[in-house]
Amino acid sequence: AQTVTQSQPEMSVQEAETVTLSCTYDTSESNYYLFWYKQPPSRQMILVIRQEAYKQQNATENRFSVNFQKAAKSFSLKISDSQLGDTAMYFCAFLPQGAQKLVFGQGTRLTINP
Amino acid sequence: DTGVSQDPRHKITKRGQNVTFRCDPISEHNRLYWYRQTLGQGPEFLTYFQNEAQLEKSRLLSDRFSAERPKGSFSTLEIQRTEQGDSAMYLCASSLTGISNTEAFFGQGTRLTVV
């Protein structure tokens, strides 16, 4: 069974700083997908970024980028120039190829302070 | 609003009562998913539908739980004889095709409190 671990329950940074959220996963699959989801307070979860395991290049979406280390089974999220609106729970999620069941980590509560 | 809609947003029920939640996916999406999220945890998969067919169910979905998606449009999740351990946020999501190819869009969830 796949597991996803987020070792940082909470993080807090000042606005405009860069922050990195950690995620590790355990799987015997060779082909899979990884995701970071954002869940703002009282709002729905939205997709931040996704990475296909067969792609060596790290995914980037504007201020959000990942550091995907397949051998180490690590998938961290970097948020540059953090903004107040980035305050949210962030979940790392794993999806084996061909499956429809996302496996989520426990989440990291990120607070951006003014 | 053309996103995923869930109703009700909050439900308080007494232990032993039955509850039913509704999810309206994005209209053209043929995949629909149910997840459960307890406090301080990430969402856990319950079940998913492709059109009206329920294709996978988690072991978390005990025989007190039943989900339906008649006509492949909206879906309902019913919990019979609720227990305090059923207290959680129930999330619905939908996607156009498989989520390895397309994004899954989540609703705001139904928060269930069993007293």
XYZ file of N, CA, C and O in Angstrom, chain B residues 1-51:
204
model
N -22.512 29.678 -10.136
C -21.307 28.919 -9.794
C -21.354 27.562 -10.488
O -22.261 26.794 -10.298
N -20.354 27.244 -11.294
C -20.373 26.010 -12.050
C -19.446 24.975 -11.452
O -19.089 24.010 -12.107
N -19.039 25.126 -10.225
C -18.165 24.168 -9.568
C -18.952 23.003 -8.989
O -20.145 22.831 -9.233
N -18.256 22.171 -8.207
C -18.893 21.046 -7.536
C -19.667 21.578 -6.330
O -19.115 22.322 -5.511
N -20.926 21.172 -6.236
C -21.798 21.674 -5.182
C -22.199 20.540 -4.240
O -22.555 19.444 -4.694
N -22.114 20.792 -2.945
C -22.496 19.791 -1.969
C -23.548 20.361 -1.032
O -23.491 21.523 -0.636
N -24.494 19.511 -0.660
C -25.580 19.941 0.201
C -25.950 18.815 1.177
O -26.021 17.649 0.756
N -26.160 19.102 2.482
C -25.966 20.413 3.098
C -24.499 20.706 3.370
O -23.651 19.835 3.188
N -24.189 21.895 3.807
C -22.813 22.221 4.181
C -22.504 21.702 5.580
O -21.366 21.324 5.867
N -23.501 21.712 6.424
C -23.328 21.225 7.791
C -24.534 20.372 8.168
O -25.661 20.679 7.766
N -24.274 19.312 8.944
C -25.343 18.453 9.411
C -25.006 17.968 10.813
O -23.924 17.423 11.046
N -25.907 18.213 11.736
C -25.777 17.684 13.093
C -26.890 16.668 13.269
O -28.061 16.954 12.998
N -26.528 15.474 13.709
C -27.517 14.418 13.864
C -27.260 13.648 15.146
O -26.144 13.642 15.668
N -28.289 13.009 15.613
C -28.136 12.185 16.810
C -27.668 10.800 16.399
O -28.038 10.283 15.337
N -26.886 10.209 17.258
C -26.393 8.853 17.028
C -27.571 7.924 16.737
O -28.581 7.958 17.419
N -27.395 7.105 15.711
C -28.436 6.157 15.350
C -29.352 6.612 14.233
O -30.082 5.803 13.648
N -29.297 7.918 13.938
C -30.128 8.441 12.843
C -29.446 8.200 11.492
O -28.241 7.996 11.417
N -30.252 8.244 10.444
C -29.737 8.139 9.081
C -29.551 9.541 8.512
O -30.334 10.452 8.797
N -28.510 9.715 7.703
C -28.280 10.988 7.036
C -27.968 10.729 5.573
O -27.444 9.679 5.204
N -28.292 11.706 4.742
C -28.002 11.627 3.311
C -27.412 12.933 2.843
O -27.934 14.003 3.160
N -26.329 12.838 2.099
C -25.670 14.004 1.531
C -25.797 13.955 0.011
O -25.809 12.879 -0.577
N -25.792 15.129 -0.591
C -25.892 15.203 -2.048
C -24.693 15.912 -2.621
O -24.166 16.863 -2.032
N -24.265 15.457 -3.796
C -23.179 16.106 -4.527
C -23.624 16.316 -5.970
O -24.064 15.371 -6.635
N -23.492 17.536 -6.430
C -23.727 17.850 -7.838
C -22.382 18.159 -8.489
O -21.778 19.190 -8.183
N -21.916 17.297 -9.373
C -20.602 17.523 -9.995
C -20.695 18.587 -11.077
O -21.793 19.057 -11.427
N -19.547 18.935 -11.619
C -19.513 19.785 -12.799
C -20.206 19.018 -13.920
O -19.945 17.812 -14.103
N -21.055 19.673 -14.674
C -22.047 18.981 -15.501
C -21.462 17.992 -16.507
O -21.996 16.918 -16.692
N -20.355 18.286 -17.138
C -19.849 17.385 -18.165
C -18.894 16.313 -17.623
O -18.379 15.489 -18.360
N -18.671 16.317 -16.316
C -17.734 15.379 -15.712
C -18.372 14.006 -15.530
O -19.434 13.875 -14.918
N -17.691 12.949 -16.027
C -18.282 11.615 -15.885
C -17.744 10.856 -14.677
O -18.267 9.812 -14.306
N -16.699 11.369 -14.030
C -16.146 10.713 -12.843
C -16.548 11.503 -11.601
O -16.483 12.734 -11.601
N -16.947 10.776 -10.571
C -17.330 11.411 -9.311
C -16.746 10.608 -8.159
O -16.791 9.374 -8.164
N -16.192 11.315 -7.180
C -15.469 10.680 -6.077
C -16.002 11.184 -4.740
O -16.376 12.350 -4.611
N -15.992 10.287 -3.760
C -16.297 10.672 -2.384
C -15.065 10.397 -1.508
O -14.449 9.326 -1.605
N -14.744 11.368 -0.663
C -13.664 11.243 0.306
C -14.201 11.638 1.683
O -15.143 12.416 1.794
N -13.526 11.142 2.704
C -13.839 11.541 4.081
C -12.582 12.146 4.697
O -11.485 11.607 4.538
N -12.773 13.260 5.405
C -11.646 13.955 6.018
C -11.959 14.198 7.482
O -12.881 14.949 7.807
N -11.196 13.566 8.356
C -11.354 13.814 9.789
C -10.402 14.911 10.216
O -9.431 15.226 9.509
N -10.658 15.476 11.371
C -9.924 16.651 11.831
C -8.424 16.366 11.908
O -7.997 15.383 12.511
N -7.649 17.218 11.258
C -6.204 17.091 11.326
C -5.615 16.045 10.405
O -4.415 15.769 10.463
N -6.442 15.473 9.549
C -5.970 14.441 8.638
C -6.237 14.829 7.187
O -7.045 15.716 6.903
N -5.577 14.144 6.284
C -5.872 14.335 4.875
C -7.096 13.539 4.474
O -7.518 12.621 5.184
N -7.682 13.873 3.352
C -8.857 13.124 2.885
C -8.521 11.653 2.635
O -7.410 11.323 2.220
N -9.519 10.802 2.887
C -9.381 9.368 2.621
C -10.448 8.961 1.611
O -11.618 9.307 1.765
N -10.031 8.202 0.635
C -10.921 7.770 -0.434
C -12.012 6.856 0.103
O -11.753 5.952 0.897
N -13.249 7.096 -0.368
C -14.367 6.214 -0.025
C -14.826 5.407 -1.230
O -14.930 4.186 -1.169
N -15.142 6.108 -2.340
C -15.678 5.421 -3.498
C -15.613 6.332 -4.705
O -15.432 7.548 -4.567
N -15.753 5.733 -5.918
C -15.871 6.574 -7.093
C -16.774 5.941 -8.138
O -16.972 4.718 -8.169
N -17.343 6.801 -8.959
C -18.266 6.437 -10.029
C -17.718 6.888 -11.373
O -17.123 7.963 -11.481
N -17.948 6.051 -12.361
C -17.793 6.488 -13.738
C -19.189 6.435 -14.329
O -19.779 5.348 -14.450
N -19.707 7.595 -14.659
C -21.135 7.721 -15.012
C -21.960 7.156 -13.862
O -21.751 7.545 -12.724
